[in-house]
mmCIF file of C-alpha atoms in Angstrom:
data_model
loop_
_atom_site.group_PDB
_atom_site.id
_atom_site.type_symbol
_atom_site.label_atom_id
_atom_site.label_comp_id
_atom_site.label_asym_id
_atom_site.label_seq_id
_atom_site.Cartn_x
_atom_site.Cartn_y
_atom_site.Cartn_z
ATOM 1 C CA MET A 1 -10.619 3.703 -3.060
ATOM 2 C CA THR A 2 -11.609 4.693 -7.227
ATOM 3 C CA LYS A 3 -10.104 3.956 -10.556
ATOM 4 C CA ILE A 4 -9.102 6.679 -12.418
ATOM 5 C CA SER A 5 -7.810 7.440 -15.884
ATOM 6 C CA GLY A 6 -4.762 9.942 -15.618
ATOM 7 C CA LYS A 7 -6.271 12.900 -17.145
ATOM 8 C CA GLY A 8 -8.571 12.848 -14.403
ATOM 9 C CA LEU A 9 -6.226 12.021 -11.565
ATOM 10 C CA LYS A 10 -4.078 14.980 -12.733
ATOM 11 C CA ARG A 11 -6.988 17.343 -12.706
ATOM 12 C CA ILE A 12 -7.304 16.037 -8.624
ATOM 13 C CA ILE A 13 -3.564 16.225 -7.481
ATOM 14 C CA VAL A 14 -2.204 19.343 -10.127
ATOM 15 C CA ASP A 15 -1.503 21.526 -7.324
ATOM 16 C CA MET A 16 -0.523 19.070 -4.795
ATOM 17 C CA PRO A 17 2.968 18.392 -3.731
ATOM 18 C CA SER A 18 3.668 14.578 -4.256
ATOM 19 C CA ILE A 19 5.956 12.624 -2.497
ATOM 20 C CA PHE A 20 7.649 8.690 -3.924
ATOM 21 C CA LEU A 21 7.199 5.810 -1.678
ATOM 22 C CA LYS A 22 9.955 3.367 -2.343
ATOM 23 C CA SER A 23 9.857 0.245 -1.402
ATOM 24 C CA GLU A 24 10.566 -0.631 2.028
ATOM 25 C CA GLU A 25 9.461 2.842 3.385
ATOM 26 C CA ILE A 26 6.468 4.112 5.456
ATOM 27 C CA ILE A 27 5.396 7.355 5.313
ATOM 28 C CA THR A 28 3.364 9.486 7.824
ATOM 29 C CA ILE A 29 1.841 12.152 6.625
ATOM 30 C CA THR A 30 0.347 15.516 8.160
ATOM 31 C CA LYS A 31 0.228 17.891 5.213
ATOM 32 C CA GLN A 32 -1.653 18.507 1.737
ATOM 33 C CA SER A 33 0.219 16.235 -0.096
ATOM 34 C CA VAL A 34 -0.761 12.808 -2.529
ATOM 35 C CA VAL A 35 1.689 10.256 -1.886
ATOM 36 C CA ILE A 36 2.638 8.068 -5.041
ATOM 37 C CA THR A 37 3.662 4.129 -5.354
ATOM 38 C CA VAL A 38 4.606 1.690 -7.875
ATOM 39 C CA LEU A 39 3.570 -2.159 -6.713
ATOM 40 C CA GLY A 40 3.442 -5.353 -8.455
ATOM 41 C CA SER A 41 3.230 -8.428 -5.762
ATOM 42 C CA CYS A 42 4.346 -6.091 -3.460
ATOM 43 C CA ILE A 43 1.337 -4.104 -0.199
ATOM 44 C CA SER A 44 0.872 -0.826 1.065
ATOM 45 C CA ALA A 45 -2.005 -0.369 3.832
ATOM 46 C CA THR A 46 -3.241 3.484 4.002
ATOM 47 C CA LEU A 47 -4.037 4.061 7.174
ATOM 48 C CA TYR A 48 -5.832 7.747 7.929
ATOM 49 C CA HIS A 49 -7.614 9.352 10.061
ATOM 50 C CA PRO A 50 -10.294 11.440 9.243
ATOM 51 C CA GLN A 51 -10.500 14.137 12.039
ATOM 52 C CA LYS A 52 -6.709 14.746 12.186
ATOM 53 C CA LYS A 53 -6.245 14.119 8.505
ATOM 54 C CA ILE A 54 -2.797 12.172 9.424
ATOM 55 C CA GLY A 55 -2.179 9.123 7.138
ATOM 56 C CA MET A 56 0.512 6.391 6.756
ATOM 57 C CA ILE A 57 1.496 4.225 4.252
ATOM 58 C CA ASN A 58 4.045 1.338 3.792
ATOM 59 C CA HIS A 59 5.860 -0.594 0.843
ATOM 60 C CA ALA A 60 6.109 -4.178 1.665
ATOM 61 C CA LEU A 61 8.446 -6.138 0.319
ATOM 62 C CA LEU A 62 7.543 -9.901 1.634
ATOM 63 C CA PRO A 63 4.851 -11.191 4.118
ATOM 64 C CA ALA A 64 6.541 -12.849 7.387
ATOM 65 C CA ASP A 65 9.685 -11.077 8.774
ATOM 66 C CA PRO A 66 12.003 -13.137 10.401
ATOM 67 C CA GLY A 67 12.902 -11.532 13.541
ATOM 68 C CA GLN A 68 14.558 -8.390 12.395
ATOM 69 C CA ASN A 69 11.214 -5.469 12.734
ATOM 70 C CA ASP A 70 12.672 -4.761 8.600
ATOM 71 C CA PHE A 71 9.990 -2.420 6.906
ATOM 72 C CA LYS A 72 10.755 -4.531 3.887
ATOM 73 C CA TYR A 73 8.027 -7.170 5.640
ATOM 74 C CA VAL A 74 4.545 -6.887 5.594
ATOM 75 C CA ASP A 75 3.769 -7.721 8.642
ATOM 76 C CA SER A 76 6.138 -6.179 10.827
ATOM 77 C CA SER A 77 6.180 -2.457 8.855
ATOM 78 C CA ILE A 78 2.089 -2.652 9.420
ATOM 79 C CA ARG A 79 3.321 -3.599 13.157
ATOM 80 C CA PHE A 80 5.332 -0.250 13.315
ATOM 81 C CA MET A 81 2.527 1.865 11.773
ATOM 82 C CA ALA A 82 0.544 0.598 14.011
ATOM 83 C CA ASP A 83 2.223 1.682 17.118
ATOM 84 C CA HIS A 84 3.405 5.031 15.846
ATOM 85 C CA LEU A 85 0.024 5.939 15.856
ATOM 86 C CA LEU A 86 -1.055 3.986 18.978
ATOM 87 C CA ARG A 87 2.258 6.282 20.604
ATOM 88 C CA LYS A 88 0.280 9.675 19.221
ATOM 89 C CA GLY A 89 -3.090 8.835 21.133
ATOM 90 C CA ILE A 90 -4.803 6.776 17.626
ATOM 91 C CA HIS A 91 -6.563 3.951 18.032
ATOM 92 C CA PRO A 92 -7.188 1.378 15.190
ATOM 93 C CA ASN A 93 -10.943 1.824 15.481
ATOM 94 C CA GLU A 94 -10.609 5.510 14.356
ATOM 95 C CA LEU A 95 -9.249 4.966 11.469
ATOM 96 C CA GLU A 96 -9.905 4.371 8.045
ATOM 97 C CA VAL A 97 -7.522 1.200 6.732
ATOM 98 C CA LYS A 98 -7.475 0.534 2.855
ATOM 99 C CA LEU A 99 -4.893 -1.751 1.475
ATOM 100 C CA PHE A 100 -3.463 -2.707 -2.055
ATOM 101 C CA GLY A 101 -0.899 -4.635 -4.422
ATOM 102 C CA GLY A 102 -0.339 -8.632 -4.178
ATOM 103 C CA ALA A 103 -0.429 -9.598 -7.908
ATOM 104 C CA ARG A 104 -0.025 -12.252 -8.525
ATOM 105 C CA GLN A 105 4.043 -12.439 -9.404
ATOM 106 C CA SER A 106 5.912 -16.203 -8.480
ATOM 107 C CA ALA A 107 9.140 -16.248 -6.606
ATOM 108 C CA SER A 108 10.457 -18.164 -9.765
ATOM 109 C CA GLY A 109 9.407 -15.777 -12.176
ATOM 110 C CA LEU A 110 7.381 -18.123 -14.635
ATOM 111 C CA PRO A 111 3.884 -17.698 -14.959
ATOM 112 C CA GLY A 112 2.705 -20.903 -12.361
ATOM 113 C CA GLN A 113 5.105 -21.774 -10.879
ATOM 114 C CA GLY A 114 7.539 -21.300 -7.206
ATOM 115 C CA ILE A 115 5.681 -19.507 -4.632
ATOM 116 C CA ASP A 116 2.772 -16.470 -4.843
ATOM 117 C CA VAL A 117 4.183 -13.740 -3.028
ATOM 118 C CA GLY A 118 1.697 -11.295 -4.162
ATOM 119 C CA GLY A 119 -0.931 -13.726 -2.507
ATOM 120 C CA GLN A 120 1.281 -14.547 0.403
ATOM 121 C CA ASN A 121 1.417 -10.776 0.402
ATOM 122 C CA ILE A 122 -2.447 -10.141 1.146
ATOM 123 C CA LYS A 123 -2.679 -12.975 3.222
ATOM 124 C CA VAL A 124 -0.079 -11.937 5.926
ATOM 125 C CA ALA A 125 -1.823 -8.530 5.756
ATOM 126 C CA VAL A 126 -5.019 -9.282 6.285
ATOM 127 C CA ALA A 127 -3.773 -11.068 9.201
ATOM 128 C CA THR A 128 -1.943 -8.373 10.591
ATOM 129 C CA LEU A 129 -4.971 -5.549 10.109
ATOM 130 C CA LEU A 130 -7.231 -7.784 11.731
ATOM 131 C CA LYS A 131 -4.921 -9.453 14.887
ATOM 132 C CA LEU A 132 -4.233 -5.475 15.823
ATOM 133 C CA GLY A 133 -7.852 -4.605 15.464
ATOM 134 C CA PHE A 134 -8.335 -2.569 12.306
ATOM 135 C CA SER A 135 -11.382 -3.388 9.939
ATOM 136 C CA ILE A 136 -10.010 -2.887 6.300
ATOM 137 C CA SER A 137 -12.449 -0.732 4.336
ATOM 138 C CA ALA A 138 -11.382 -0.931 1.067
ATOM 139 C CA SER A 139 -9.034 -2.931 -0.883
ATOM 140 C CA ASP A 140 -7.623 -3.890 -4.482
ATOM 141 C CA THR A 141 -5.503 -6.651 -4.378
ATOM 142 C CA GLY A 142 -4.495 -9.615 -6.341
ATOM 143 C CA GLY A 143 -5.043 -10.257 -10.171
ATOM 144 C CA CYS A 144 -2.350 -10.414 -12.705
ATOM 145 C CA PHE A 145 -1.241 -6.717 -13.220
ATOM 146 C CA GLY A 146 0.332 -4.408 -10.837
ATOM 147 C CA ARG A 147 -0.439 -0.993 -9.846
ATOM 148 C CA LYS A 148 0.526 2.616 -9.439
ATOM 149 C CA ILE A 149 -1.508 3.979 -6.395
ATOM 150 C CA PHE A 150 -2.287 7.990 -5.339
ATOM 151 C CA PHE A 151 -2.874 8.163 -1.458
ATOM 152 C CA ILE A 152 -4.231 12.196 -0.322
ATOM 153 C CA GLN A 153 -3.803 13.298 2.364
ATOM 154 C CA ASP A 154 -6.552 15.389 2.438
ATOM 155 C CA ASN A 155 -9.011 13.112 2.307
ATOM 156 C CA GLY A 156 -7.857 9.756 2.702
ATOM 157 C CA LYS A 157 -8.816 8.629 -0.959
ATOM 158 C CA VAL A 158 -6.487 6.339 -2.604
ATOM 159 C CA TYR A 159 -6.672 6.228 -7.037
ATOM 160 C CA THR A 160 -5.277 3.476 -8.394
ATOM 161 C CA LYS A 161 -3.845 2.931 -11.761
ATOM 162 C CA MET A 162 -3.597 -0.629 -13.074
ATOM 163 C CA ILE A 163 -0.255 -1.444 -15.403
ATOM 164 C CA LYS A 164 -0.280 -3.517 -17.959
ATOM 165 C CA ASN A 165 3.651 -4.933 -18.054
ATOM 166 C CA ILE A 166 5.077 -6.278 -15.527
ATOM 167 C CA ILE A 167 8.253 -7.901 -15.921
ATOM 168 C CA SER A 168 10.879 -9.880 -14.120
ATOM 169 C CA GLY A 169 10.403 -7.399 -11.501
ATOM 170 C CA ASP A 170 10.839 -4.130 -13.195
ATOM 171 C CA VAL A 171 7.891 -2.202 -13.901
ATOM 172 C CA SER A 172 7.103 0.081 -17.195
ATOM 173 C CA ILE A 173 3.993 0.889 -18.364
ATOM 174 C CA GLY A 174 2.725 -0.382 -21.018
ATOM 175 C CA LYS A 175 2.044 1.737 -24.270
#
């Protein structure tokens, strides 16, 4: 994982097709591309097989699934990714796993009040990944700011750019 300024990142991804990952989605990438997403309290896990150059990334909003097996939830979306790769013959110990997001934002919208959704997302993501046999090789989680992340299929690298202004769930990049 590399933190980088906008100009440096533009040089890296200039010739790659980009895909924007929305919340409640999972993407599998097998062709040269960059997946971009914006995270506040949400979590993204990247799973990457360096030899096969297959990558997966999720964008989950809430920690624990109440039984719907929905991509909205951290635990069920990670389980889906693990099952999908296992069906392709790819096991957890073959993958580079990285975790991002989980900024401290309360459910009430007021600092210091309510439930720390980002913190809960991080705990559930780590527990789910470890339970499924994954090792986390890098992470950029928690804190007060959101992140824009760039997941590169060719090499599994993830670049992050901090976002200073997150207001009531709407994300805007500070001027």
